[in-house]
Short mmCIF file of C-alpha atoms in Angstrom, two decimals:
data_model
loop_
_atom_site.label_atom_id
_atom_site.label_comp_id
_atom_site.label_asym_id
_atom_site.label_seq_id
_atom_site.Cartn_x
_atom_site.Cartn_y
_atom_site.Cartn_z
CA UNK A 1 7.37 -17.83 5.17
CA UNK A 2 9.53 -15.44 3.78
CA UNK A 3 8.12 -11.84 3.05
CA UNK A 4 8.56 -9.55 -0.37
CA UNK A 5 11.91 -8.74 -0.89
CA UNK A 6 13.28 -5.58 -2.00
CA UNK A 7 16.81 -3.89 -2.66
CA UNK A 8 17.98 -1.50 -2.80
CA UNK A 9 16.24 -0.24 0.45
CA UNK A 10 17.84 3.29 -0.42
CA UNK A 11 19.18 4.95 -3.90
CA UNK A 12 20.23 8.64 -4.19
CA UNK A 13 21.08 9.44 -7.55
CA UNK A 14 21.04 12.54 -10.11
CA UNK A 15 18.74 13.59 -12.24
CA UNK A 16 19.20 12.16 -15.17
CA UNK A 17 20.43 9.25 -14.09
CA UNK A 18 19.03 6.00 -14.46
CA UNK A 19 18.12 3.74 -11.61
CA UNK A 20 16.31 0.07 -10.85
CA UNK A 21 14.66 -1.16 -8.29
CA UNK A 22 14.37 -4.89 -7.68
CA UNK A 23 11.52 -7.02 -6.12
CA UNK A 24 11.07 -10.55 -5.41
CA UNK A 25 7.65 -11.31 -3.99
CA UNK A 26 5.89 -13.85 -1.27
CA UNK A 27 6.81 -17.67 -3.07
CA UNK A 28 3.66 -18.85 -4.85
CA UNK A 29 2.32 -15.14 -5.18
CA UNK A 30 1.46 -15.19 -8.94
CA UNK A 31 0.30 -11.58 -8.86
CA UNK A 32 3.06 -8.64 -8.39
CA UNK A 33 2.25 -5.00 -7.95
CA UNK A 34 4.52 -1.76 -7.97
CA UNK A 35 3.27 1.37 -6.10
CA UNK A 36 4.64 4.48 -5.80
CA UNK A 37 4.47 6.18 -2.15
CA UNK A 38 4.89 10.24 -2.24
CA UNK A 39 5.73 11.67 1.35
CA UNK A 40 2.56 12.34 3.33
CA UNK A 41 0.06 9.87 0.56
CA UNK A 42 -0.58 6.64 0.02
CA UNK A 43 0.92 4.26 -1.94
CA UNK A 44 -0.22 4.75 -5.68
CA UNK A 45 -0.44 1.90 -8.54
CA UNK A 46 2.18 1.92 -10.90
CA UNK A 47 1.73 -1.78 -12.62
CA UNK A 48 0.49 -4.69 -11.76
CA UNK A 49 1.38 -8.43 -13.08
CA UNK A 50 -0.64 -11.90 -13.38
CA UNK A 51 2.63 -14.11 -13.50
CA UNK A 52 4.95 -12.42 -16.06
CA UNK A 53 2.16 -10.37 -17.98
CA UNK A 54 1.38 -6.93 -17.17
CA UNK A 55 -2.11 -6.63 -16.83
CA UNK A 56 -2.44 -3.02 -15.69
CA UNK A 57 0.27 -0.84 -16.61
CA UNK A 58 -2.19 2.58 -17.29
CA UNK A 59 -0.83 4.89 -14.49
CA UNK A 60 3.09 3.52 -15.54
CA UNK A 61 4.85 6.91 -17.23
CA UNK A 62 5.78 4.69 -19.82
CA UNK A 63 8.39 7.19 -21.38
CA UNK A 64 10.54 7.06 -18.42
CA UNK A 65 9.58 4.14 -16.55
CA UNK A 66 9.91 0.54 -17.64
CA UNK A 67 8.85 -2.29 -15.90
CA UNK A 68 9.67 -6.48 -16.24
CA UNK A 69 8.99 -9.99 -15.26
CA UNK A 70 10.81 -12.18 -16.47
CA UNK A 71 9.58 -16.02 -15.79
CA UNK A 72 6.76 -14.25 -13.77
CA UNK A 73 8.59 -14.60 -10.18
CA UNK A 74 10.81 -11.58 -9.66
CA UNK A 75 10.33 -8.11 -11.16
CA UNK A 76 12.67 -4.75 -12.00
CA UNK A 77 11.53 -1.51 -11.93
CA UNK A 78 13.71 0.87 -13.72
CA UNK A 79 13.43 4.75 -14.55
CA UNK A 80 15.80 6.46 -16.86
CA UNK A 81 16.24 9.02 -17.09
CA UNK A 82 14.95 9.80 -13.23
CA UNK A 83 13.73 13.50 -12.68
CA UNK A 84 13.43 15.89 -9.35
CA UNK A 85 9.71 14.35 -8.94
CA UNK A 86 10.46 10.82 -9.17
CA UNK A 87 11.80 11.00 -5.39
CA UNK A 88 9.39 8.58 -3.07
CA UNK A 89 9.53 5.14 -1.69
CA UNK A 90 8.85 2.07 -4.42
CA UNK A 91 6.62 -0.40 -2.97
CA UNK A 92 6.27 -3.99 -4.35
CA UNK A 93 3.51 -6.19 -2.85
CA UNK A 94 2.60 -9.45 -4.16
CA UNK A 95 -0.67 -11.25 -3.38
CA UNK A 96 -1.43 -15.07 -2.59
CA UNK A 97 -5.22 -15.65 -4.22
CA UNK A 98 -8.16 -13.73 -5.58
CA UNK A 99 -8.76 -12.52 -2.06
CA UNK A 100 -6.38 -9.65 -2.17
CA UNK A 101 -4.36 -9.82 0.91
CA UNK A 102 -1.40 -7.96 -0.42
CA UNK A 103 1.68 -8.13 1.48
CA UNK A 104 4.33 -5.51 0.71
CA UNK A 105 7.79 -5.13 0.81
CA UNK A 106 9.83 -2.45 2.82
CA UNK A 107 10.39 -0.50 -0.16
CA UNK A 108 13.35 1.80 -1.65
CA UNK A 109 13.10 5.09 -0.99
CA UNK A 110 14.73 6.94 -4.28
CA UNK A 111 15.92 10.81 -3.98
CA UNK A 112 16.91 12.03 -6.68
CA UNK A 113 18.90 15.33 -6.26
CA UNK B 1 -12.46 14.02 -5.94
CA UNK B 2 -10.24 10.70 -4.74
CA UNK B 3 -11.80 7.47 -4.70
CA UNK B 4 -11.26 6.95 -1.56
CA UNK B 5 -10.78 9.90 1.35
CA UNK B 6 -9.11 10.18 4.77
CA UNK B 7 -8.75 12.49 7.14
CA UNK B 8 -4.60 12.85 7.74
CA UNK B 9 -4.64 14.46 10.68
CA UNK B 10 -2.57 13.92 12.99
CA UNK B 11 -3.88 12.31 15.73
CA UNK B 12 -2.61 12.19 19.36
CA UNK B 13 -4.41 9.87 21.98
CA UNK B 14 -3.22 8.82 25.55
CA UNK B 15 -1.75 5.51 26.31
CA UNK B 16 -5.52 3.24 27.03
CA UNK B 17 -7.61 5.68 25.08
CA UNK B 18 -10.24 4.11 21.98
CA UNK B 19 -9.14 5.24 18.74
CA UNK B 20 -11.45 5.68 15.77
CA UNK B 21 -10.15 6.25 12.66
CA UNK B 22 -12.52 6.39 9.48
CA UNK B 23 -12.26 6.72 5.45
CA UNK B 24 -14.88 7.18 3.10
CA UNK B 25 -15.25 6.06 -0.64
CA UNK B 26 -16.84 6.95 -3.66
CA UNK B 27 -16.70 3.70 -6.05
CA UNK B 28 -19.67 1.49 -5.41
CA UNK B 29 -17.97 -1.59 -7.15
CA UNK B 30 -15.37 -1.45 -4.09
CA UNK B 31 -15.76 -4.87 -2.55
CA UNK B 32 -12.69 -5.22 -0.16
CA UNK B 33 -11.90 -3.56 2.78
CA UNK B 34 -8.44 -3.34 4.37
CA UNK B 35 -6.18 -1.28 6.57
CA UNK B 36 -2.78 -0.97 6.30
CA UNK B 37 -0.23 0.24 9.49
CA UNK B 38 2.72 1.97 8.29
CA UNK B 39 6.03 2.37 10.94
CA UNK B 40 8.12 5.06 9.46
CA UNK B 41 10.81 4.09 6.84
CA UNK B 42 9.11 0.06 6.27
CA UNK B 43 6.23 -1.05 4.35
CA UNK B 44 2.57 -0.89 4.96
CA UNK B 45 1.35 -3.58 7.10
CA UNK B 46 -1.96 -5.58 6.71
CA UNK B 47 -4.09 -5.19 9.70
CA UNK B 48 -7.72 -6.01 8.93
CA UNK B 49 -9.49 -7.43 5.88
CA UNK B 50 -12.60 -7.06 5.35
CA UNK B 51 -15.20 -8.21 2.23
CA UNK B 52 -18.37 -6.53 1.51
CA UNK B 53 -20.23 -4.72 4.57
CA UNK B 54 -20.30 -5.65 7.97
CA UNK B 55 -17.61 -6.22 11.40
CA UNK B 56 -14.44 -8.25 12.06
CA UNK B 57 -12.85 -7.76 15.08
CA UNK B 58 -8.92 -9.06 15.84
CA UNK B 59 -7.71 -8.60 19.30
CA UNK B 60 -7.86 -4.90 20.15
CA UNK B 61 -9.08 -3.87 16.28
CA UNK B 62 -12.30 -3.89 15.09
CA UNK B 63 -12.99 -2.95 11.54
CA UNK B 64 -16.26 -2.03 9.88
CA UNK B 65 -17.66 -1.48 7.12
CA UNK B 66 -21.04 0.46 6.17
CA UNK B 67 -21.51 0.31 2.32
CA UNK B 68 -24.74 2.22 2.19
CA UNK B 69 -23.04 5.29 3.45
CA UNK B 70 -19.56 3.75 1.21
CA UNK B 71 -18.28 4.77 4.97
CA UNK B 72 -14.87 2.32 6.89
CA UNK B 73 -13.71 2.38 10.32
CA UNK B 74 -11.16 1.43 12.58
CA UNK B 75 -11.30 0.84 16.19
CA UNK B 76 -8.33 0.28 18.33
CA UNK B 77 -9.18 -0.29 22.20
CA UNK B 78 -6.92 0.08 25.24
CA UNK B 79 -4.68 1.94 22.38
CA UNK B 80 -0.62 1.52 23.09
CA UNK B 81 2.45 3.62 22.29
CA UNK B 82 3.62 0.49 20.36
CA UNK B 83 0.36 1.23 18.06
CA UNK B 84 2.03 4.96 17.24
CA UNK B 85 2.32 4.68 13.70
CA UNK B 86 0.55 5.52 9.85
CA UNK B 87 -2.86 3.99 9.50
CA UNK B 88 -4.09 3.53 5.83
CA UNK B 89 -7.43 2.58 4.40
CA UNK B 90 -7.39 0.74 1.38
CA UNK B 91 -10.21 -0.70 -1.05
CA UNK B 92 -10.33 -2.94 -3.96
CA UNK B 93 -12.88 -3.90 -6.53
CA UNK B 94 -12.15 -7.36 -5.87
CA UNK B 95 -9.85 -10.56 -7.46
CA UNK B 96 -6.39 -9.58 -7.63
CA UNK B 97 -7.30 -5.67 -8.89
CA UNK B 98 -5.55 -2.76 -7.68
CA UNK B 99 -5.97 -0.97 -3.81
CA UNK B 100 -6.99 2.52 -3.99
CA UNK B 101 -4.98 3.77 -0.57
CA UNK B 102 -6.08 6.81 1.44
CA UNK B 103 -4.11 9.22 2.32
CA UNK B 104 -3.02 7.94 5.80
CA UNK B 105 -3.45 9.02 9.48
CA UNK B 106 -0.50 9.41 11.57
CA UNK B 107 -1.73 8.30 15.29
CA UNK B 108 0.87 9.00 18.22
CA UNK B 109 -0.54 7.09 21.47
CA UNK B 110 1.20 9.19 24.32
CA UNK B 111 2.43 7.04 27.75
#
């Protein structure tokens, strides 16, 4: 089976700018999450989705960062405007069942300059 | 304090050589157990899975978890330079909820 898909793999923008990421996850996966990896952590929760409804969206900086799921199968991420601090790699990772296997995508890594 | 704590290092093993690799926790409602192997520039990488205290060994890997001491392990024998790579603990209260990652330990297995 196909893994999570994401694009861009790689984005280098301005600050200021705005900029989306785009995920589509593991077919059947009903739950979609978007983490945030900084260099040298691990990846962070930014929101997480039960088909096209956010469920946890508490660690999202909601006055920058947006989020959607439209027809709960593939998501955008999108920032605007992006700042200096906003460069690390945007994970999506979808899971199958209530087990939690997540399986994630290769990610973009954003710099923002 | 994070929920859940690893040591970063790096580590550097020679080619054959066990590896243990260990996280601790502080949230008792934590329920699963994974780790994650991270090559540089792609995505983490499920490895082992684990649910509620206890061993499962795959192949060369052996995880375990101790949740009296809220303590997880990794064990890689007959380690191999393919292995090189980021090793992250993760944990989960369960259902579909949210991992809480460590921070990662870079292991470099030297031929």
């Amino acid at each position: 089976e196909a893994g999570v898909v994401q694009s861009p793999r790689y984005k280098i923008i301005e600050k200021k700018q705005p900029v989306a990421f785009w995920c589509n996850p593991i077919s059947g996966h009903n739950t979609l999450y978007w983490y945030r990896q900084n260099l040298g952590q691990g990846p962070e929760l930014l929101i997480r989705y039960e088909n096209e409804e956010a469920v946890d969206d508490s660690q999202l900086p909601k006055d920058r960062f947006s989020a959607e799921r439209l027809k709960g199968v593939d998501s955008t991420l999108k920032i605007q405007p992006a700042e200096l601090g906003d460069s690390a790699v945007y994970l999506c990772a979808s899971v199958r069942d209530r087990h939690n296997e997540q399986f994630f995508g290769p990610g973009t890594r954003l710099t923002v300059l | 304090q994070k929920e859940v704590e690893q040591d970063p290092g790096p580590l550097s093993v020679p080619e054959g050589a066990i590896v243990s690799l260990n996280c601790t926790y502080s949230n008792s409602a934590f329920q699963y157990f994974m780790w994650y192997r991270q090559y540089s520039r792609k995505g983490p990488e499920l490895l082992m899975y684990t649910y509620s205290s206890g061993n499962k060994e795959d192949g060369r890997f052996t995880a375990q978890v101790d949740k009296s001491s809220k303590y997880i392990s990794l064990f890689i024998r007959d380690s191999q330079p393919s292995d090189s790579a980021t090793y992250l603990c993760a944990a989960s209260q369960g259902g579909s909820e949210k991992l809480v990652f460590g921070k990662g330990m870079k292991l470099t297995v030297n031929p």
